[in-house]
Amino acid sequence: MPQFEYKVLPAPTKVKRNRGSKGSAGRLAFTVQEMINDLALSGWEYQRSDTLPMQERSGLTGRVTVYHNMLVFRRPVDDAPHEQSLAAPSKSEPDDNIFETDTSDSETP
């Protein structure tokens, strides 16, 4: 079964100008397209965009919910290194317990 690693990035909020793009929607599409293509060169595959809520402070005691658009990418990882990182840590005995006290040296009456 293939293993993947994921990267989640905020969607761009500032757009780039382009001669072929018309209107703000066209410029936003061009900016997102460039971002997806740049990451694809590094092996990242675009999966989806999500809108996620996040509570932020507003004033001294208030909170407000703000929604952020996130872009989700994934790419396959090698099986060998990934399996080692997911494996349960081996249980090894501690070498010395520095908090134990040796009671064999106590004087006997």
Short mmCIF file of N, CA and C in Angstrom, two decimals:
data_model
loop_
_atom_site.label_atom_id
_atom_site.label_comp_id
_atom_site.label_asym_id
_atom_site.label_seq_id
_atom_site.Cartn_x
_atom_site.Cartn_y
_atom_site.Cartn_z
N MET A 1 0.84 -1.18 0.00
CA MET A 1 0.00 0.00 0.00
C MET A 1 0.89 1.24 0.00
N PRO A 2 0.67 2.16 -0.90
CA PRO A 2 1.54 3.33 -0.97
C PRO A 2 1.37 4.24 0.25
N GLN A 3 2.46 4.80 0.67
CA GLN A 3 2.47 5.74 1.80
C GLN A 3 2.66 7.15 1.24
N PHE A 4 2.02 8.12 1.87
CA PHE A 4 2.11 9.50 1.41
C PHE A 4 2.47 10.43 2.57
N GLU A 5 3.12 11.51 2.22
CA GLU A 5 3.28 12.62 3.16
C GLU A 5 2.47 13.78 2.61
N TYR A 6 1.97 14.60 3.51
CA TYR A 6 1.06 15.68 3.13
C TYR A 6 1.65 17.04 3.48
N LYS A 7 1.28 18.01 2.70
CA LYS A 7 1.67 19.40 2.94
C LYS A 7 0.41 20.24 2.83
N VAL A 8 0.15 21.06 3.83
CA VAL A 8 -1.02 21.94 3.84
C VAL A 8 -0.51 23.37 3.89
N LEU A 9 -0.92 24.16 2.90
CA LEU A 9 -0.47 25.55 2.78
C LEU A 9 -1.68 26.47 2.70
N PRO A 10 -1.55 27.68 3.24
CA PRO A 10 -2.65 28.63 3.06
C PRO A 10 -2.77 29.05 1.61
N ALA A 11 -4.00 29.20 1.17
CA ALA A 11 -4.23 29.67 -0.21
C ALA A 11 -3.73 31.10 -0.31
N PRO A 12 -3.22 31.49 -1.48
CA PRO A 12 -2.72 32.85 -1.63
C PRO A 12 -3.83 33.89 -1.44
N THR A 13 -3.48 34.98 -0.79
CA THR A 13 -4.44 36.07 -0.59
C THR A 13 -4.11 37.26 -1.46
N LYS A 14 -2.88 37.34 -1.94
CA LYS A 14 -2.47 38.40 -2.86
C LYS A 14 -2.27 37.78 -4.23
N VAL A 15 -2.78 38.44 -5.24
CA VAL A 15 -2.71 37.88 -6.59
C VAL A 15 -1.56 38.50 -7.37
N LYS A 16 -1.09 37.74 -8.37
CA LYS A 16 -0.05 38.23 -9.27
C LYS A 16 -0.71 38.73 -10.54
N ARG A 17 -0.13 39.75 -11.12
CA ARG A 17 -0.65 40.27 -12.39
C ARG A 17 -0.11 39.43 -13.54
N ASN A 18 -0.97 39.28 -14.55
CA ASN A 18 -0.62 38.52 -15.72
C ASN A 18 -1.35 39.13 -16.91
N ARG A 19 -0.71 39.19 -18.03
CA ARG A 19 -1.34 39.80 -19.22
C ARG A 19 -2.59 39.05 -19.66
N GLY A 20 -2.58 37.73 -19.57
CA GLY A 20 -3.70 36.94 -20.06
C GLY A 20 -4.87 36.86 -19.10
N SER A 21 -4.67 37.28 -17.85
CA SER A 21 -5.73 37.16 -16.85
C SER A 21 -6.61 38.39 -16.88
N LYS A 22 -7.93 38.17 -16.86
CA LYS A 22 -8.87 39.28 -16.85
C LYS A 22 -9.66 39.25 -15.55
N GLY A 23 -9.69 40.36 -14.88
CA GLY A 23 -10.47 40.47 -13.65
C GLY A 23 -9.75 39.84 -12.46
N SER A 24 -10.32 40.07 -11.28
CA SER A 24 -9.70 39.56 -10.06
C SER A 24 -9.77 38.04 -9.97
N ALA A 25 -10.86 37.45 -10.47
CA ALA A 25 -10.97 35.99 -10.44
C ALA A 25 -9.91 35.35 -11.34
N GLY A 26 -9.65 35.93 -12.49
CA GLY A 26 -8.63 35.41 -13.40
C GLY A 26 -7.24 35.52 -12.81
N ARG A 27 -6.95 36.63 -12.13
CA ARG A 27 -5.64 36.80 -11.50
C ARG A 27 -5.46 35.82 -10.33
N LEU A 28 -6.54 35.59 -9.58
CA LEU A 28 -6.46 34.62 -8.48
C LEU A 28 -6.23 33.22 -9.03
N ALA A 29 -6.94 32.86 -10.10
CA ALA A 29 -6.75 31.55 -10.72
C ALA A 29 -5.32 31.38 -11.20
N PHE A 30 -4.74 32.41 -11.80
CA PHE A 30 -3.37 32.35 -12.28
C PHE A 30 -2.40 32.15 -11.11
N THR A 31 -2.62 32.86 -10.00
CA THR A 31 -1.75 32.76 -8.83
C THR A 31 -1.80 31.35 -8.23
N VAL A 32 -3.00 30.80 -8.10
CA VAL A 32 -3.14 29.44 -7.55
C VAL A 32 -2.53 28.43 -8.52
N GLN A 33 -2.73 28.62 -9.80
CA GLN A 33 -2.16 27.73 -10.82
C GLN A 33 -0.64 27.71 -10.72
N GLU A 34 -0.03 28.88 -10.56
CA GLU A 34 1.44 28.93 -10.43
C GLU A 34 1.91 28.21 -9.18
N MET A 35 1.18 28.37 -8.09
CA MET A 35 1.55 27.72 -6.84
C MET A 35 1.48 26.20 -6.98
N ILE A 36 0.41 25.71 -7.59
CA ILE A 36 0.25 24.27 -7.78
C ILE A 36 1.33 23.73 -8.71
N ASN A 37 1.62 24.43 -9.80
CA ASN A 37 2.65 23.98 -10.74
C ASN A 37 4.04 23.99 -10.12
N ASP A 38 4.35 24.99 -9.29
CA ASP A 38 5.66 25.04 -8.63
C ASP A 38 5.84 23.86 -7.69
N LEU A 39 4.80 23.52 -6.93
CA LEU A 39 4.89 22.38 -6.02
C LEU A 39 4.91 21.06 -6.78
N ALA A 40 4.24 21.00 -7.92
CA ALA A 40 4.24 19.78 -8.73
C ALA A 40 5.64 19.46 -9.24
N LEU A 41 6.45 20.48 -9.49
CA LEU A 41 7.83 20.24 -9.91
C LEU A 41 8.64 19.54 -8.83
N SER A 42 8.24 19.70 -7.57
CA SER A 42 8.92 19.04 -6.45
C SER A 42 8.27 17.71 -6.09
N GLY A 43 7.31 17.26 -6.89
CA GLY A 43 6.69 15.97 -6.65
C GLY A 43 5.40 16.01 -5.86
N TRP A 44 4.91 17.19 -5.52
CA TRP A 44 3.68 17.31 -4.74
C TRP A 44 2.47 17.30 -5.68
N GLU A 45 1.48 16.50 -5.34
CA GLU A 45 0.25 16.38 -6.11
C GLU A 45 -0.87 17.11 -5.37
N TYR A 46 -1.55 18.00 -6.07
CA TYR A 46 -2.65 18.75 -5.47
C TYR A 46 -3.81 17.80 -5.18
N GLN A 47 -4.36 17.88 -3.97
CA GLN A 47 -5.47 17.03 -3.58
C GLN A 47 -6.79 17.78 -3.53
N ARG A 48 -6.82 18.86 -2.74
CA ARG A 48 -8.08 19.60 -2.55
C ARG A 48 -7.80 20.91 -1.82
N SER A 49 -8.84 21.72 -1.74
CA SER A 49 -8.76 22.91 -0.88
C SER A 49 -9.83 22.76 0.19
N ASP A 50 -9.50 23.22 1.38
CA ASP A 50 -10.42 23.15 2.51
C ASP A 50 -10.54 24.52 3.14
N THR A 51 -11.70 24.81 3.69
CA THR A 51 -11.90 26.02 4.47
C THR A 51 -12.01 25.58 5.92
N LEU A 52 -11.09 26.05 6.75
CA LEU A 52 -11.03 25.61 8.14
C LEU A 52 -11.26 26.79 9.08
N PRO A 53 -12.04 26.56 10.14
CA PRO A 53 -12.27 27.63 11.12
C PRO A 53 -11.13 27.70 12.13
N MET A 54 -10.89 28.89 12.63
CA MET A 54 -9.88 29.08 13.66
C MET A 54 -10.33 30.22 14.56
N GLN A 55 -10.28 30.00 15.86
CA GLN A 55 -10.67 31.06 16.78
C GLN A 55 -9.46 31.94 17.08
N GLU A 56 -9.65 33.25 16.94
CA GLU A 56 -8.60 34.21 17.23
C GLU A 56 -9.09 35.17 18.29
N ARG A 57 -8.14 35.72 19.01
CA ARG A 57 -8.49 36.70 20.04
C ARG A 57 -8.94 38.00 19.39
N SER A 58 -9.92 38.61 20.03
CA SER A 58 -10.41 39.92 19.59
C SER A 58 -10.56 40.78 20.83
N GLY A 59 -9.67 41.73 20.98
CA GLY A 59 -9.70 42.56 22.18
C GLY A 59 -9.09 41.82 23.36
N LEU A 60 -9.51 42.20 24.55
CA LEU A 60 -8.94 41.59 25.75
C LEU A 60 -9.53 40.23 26.07
N THR A 61 -10.83 40.10 25.96
CA THR A 61 -11.46 38.84 26.37
C THR A 61 -12.27 38.18 25.26
N GLY A 62 -12.44 38.84 24.16
CA GLY A 62 -13.30 38.30 23.11
C GLY A 62 -12.58 37.34 22.17
N ARG A 63 -13.37 36.56 21.52
CA ARG A 63 -12.86 35.64 20.50
C ARG A 63 -13.75 35.74 19.28
N VAL A 64 -13.14 35.57 18.11
CA VAL A 64 -13.89 35.62 16.87
C VAL A 64 -13.42 34.44 16.00
N THR A 65 -14.34 33.83 15.28
CA THR A 65 -14.00 32.72 14.39
C THR A 65 -13.66 33.27 13.02
N VAL A 66 -12.47 32.92 12.54
CA VAL A 66 -11.99 33.34 11.23
C VAL A 66 -11.81 32.09 10.39
N TYR A 67 -12.18 32.14 9.13
CA TYR A 67 -12.07 31.00 8.24
C TYR A 67 -10.89 31.19 7.29
N HIS A 68 -10.08 30.14 7.16
CA HIS A 68 -8.89 30.18 6.31
C HIS A 68 -9.01 29.12 5.22
N ASN A 69 -8.63 29.48 4.00
CA ASN A 69 -8.61 28.53 2.89
C ASN A 69 -7.24 27.88 2.83
N MET A 70 -7.22 26.55 2.83
CA MET A 70 -5.98 25.80 2.82
C MET A 70 -5.93 24.90 1.60
N LEU A 71 -4.74 24.74 1.03
CA LEU A 71 -4.53 23.86 -0.11
C LEU A 71 -3.77 22.62 0.37
N VAL A 72 -4.25 21.44 0.02
CA VAL A 72 -3.68 20.19 0.49
C VAL A 72 -2.96 19.50 -0.67
N PHE A 73 -1.71 19.12 -0.43
CA PHE A 73 -0.88 18.43 -1.42
C PHE A 73 -0.38 17.14 -0.79
N ARG A 74 -0.04 16.17 -1.64
CA ARG A 74 0.57 14.94 -1.14
C ARG A 74 1.60 14.45 -2.15
N ARG A 75 2.54 13.62 -1.63
CA ARG A 75 3.49 12.96 -2.50
C ARG A 75 3.88 11.63 -1.87
N PRO A 76 4.19 10.64 -2.69
CA PRO A 76 4.56 9.33 -2.13
C PRO A 76 5.92 9.40 -1.44
N VAL A 77 6.07 8.57 -0.44
CA VAL A 77 7.35 8.49 0.28
C VAL A 77 7.87 7.07 0.16
N ASP A 78 9.17 6.92 0.35
CA ASP A 78 9.78 5.59 0.33
C ASP A 78 9.24 4.78 1.50
N ASP A 79 9.01 3.49 1.27
CA ASP A 79 8.43 2.64 2.31
C ASP A 79 9.39 2.38 3.46
N ALA A 80 10.66 2.13 3.18
CA ALA A 80 11.60 1.72 4.23
C ALA A 80 11.78 2.79 5.31
N PRO A 81 12.14 4.03 4.98
CA PRO A 81 12.33 5.01 6.06
C PRO A 81 11.03 5.33 6.79
N HIS A 82 9.92 5.33 6.06
CA HIS A 82 8.65 5.69 6.68
C HIS A 82 8.19 4.62 7.66
N GLU A 83 8.41 3.33 7.34
CA GLU A 83 8.01 2.25 8.23
C GLU A 83 8.80 2.30 9.52
N GLN A 84 10.05 2.68 9.44
CA GLN A 84 10.86 2.76 10.65
C GLN A 84 10.36 3.86 11.56
N SER A 85 9.93 4.99 11.01
CA SER A 85 9.48 6.08 11.85
C SER A 85 8.13 5.78 12.47
N LEU A 86 7.31 4.91 11.83
CA LEU A 86 6.01 4.57 12.38
C LEU A 86 6.07 3.37 13.32
N ALA A 87 7.18 2.64 13.31
CA ALA A 87 7.30 1.47 14.15
C ALA A 87 7.29 1.88 15.62
N ALA A 88 6.75 0.99 16.44
CA ALA A 88 6.71 1.28 17.88
C ALA A 88 8.13 1.33 18.41
N PRO A 89 8.40 2.25 19.30
CA PRO A 89 9.75 2.34 19.85
C PRO A 89 10.08 1.08 20.64
N SER A 90 11.31 0.64 20.53
CA SER A 90 11.71 -0.56 21.25
C SER A 90 11.82 -0.24 22.73
N LYS A 91 11.37 -1.20 23.52
CA LYS A 91 11.43 -1.01 24.97
C LYS A 91 12.76 -1.55 25.46
N SER A 92 13.57 -0.66 25.91
CA SER A 92 14.87 -1.08 26.41
C SER A 92 14.95 -0.74 27.89
N GLU A 93 15.70 -1.53 28.59
CA GLU A 93 15.88 -1.31 30.02
C GLU A 93 16.81 -0.12 30.23
N PRO A 94 16.51 0.73 31.19
CA PRO A 94 17.44 1.83 31.48
C PRO A 94 18.74 1.28 32.04
N ASP A 95 19.84 1.92 31.69
CA ASP A 95 21.15 1.45 32.14
C ASP A 95 21.28 1.51 33.66
N ASP A 96 21.07 2.65 34.20
CA ASP A 96 21.18 2.84 35.64
C ASP A 96 20.04 3.74 36.09
N ASN A 97 19.50 3.43 37.22
CA ASN A 97 18.49 4.32 37.77
C ASN A 97 19.19 5.18 38.81
N ILE A 98 19.36 6.44 38.53
CA ILE A 98 20.13 7.31 39.42
C ILE A 98 19.34 7.66 40.68
N PHE A 99 18.06 7.32 40.71
CA PHE A 99 17.25 7.66 41.88
C PHE A 99 17.15 6.50 42.87
N GLU A 100 17.65 5.33 42.51
CA GLU A 100 17.63 4.21 43.43
C GLU A 100 18.73 4.40 44.47
N THR A 101 18.44 3.96 45.67
CA THR A 101 19.47 4.03 46.71
C THR A 101 19.93 2.63 47.04
N ASP A 102 21.17 2.48 47.35
CA ASP A 102 21.74 1.18 47.66
C ASP A 102 21.57 0.94 49.14
N THR A 103 20.78 -0.06 49.49
CA THR A 103 20.52 -0.35 50.89
C THR A 103 21.43 -1.44 51.44
N SER A 104 22.28 -2.02 50.63
CA SER A 104 23.16 -3.11 51.09
C SER A 104 24.30 -2.60 51.95
N ASP A 105 24.63 -1.31 51.92
CA ASP A 105 25.72 -0.77 52.71
C ASP A 105 25.26 -0.30 54.09
N SER A 106 24.00 -0.43 54.40
CA SER A 106 23.53 0.06 55.69
C SER A 106 24.06 -0.84 56.81
N GLU A 107 24.28 -0.24 57.96
CA GLU A 107 24.86 -0.97 59.08
C GLU A 107 23.77 -1.80 59.73
N THR A 108 24.15 -3.03 60.12
CA THR A 108 23.21 -3.89 60.83
C THR A 108 23.68 -4.00 62.27
N PRO A 109 22.80 -3.87 63.26
CA PRO A 109 23.23 -3.93 64.67
C PRO A 109 23.51 -5.32 65.14
#
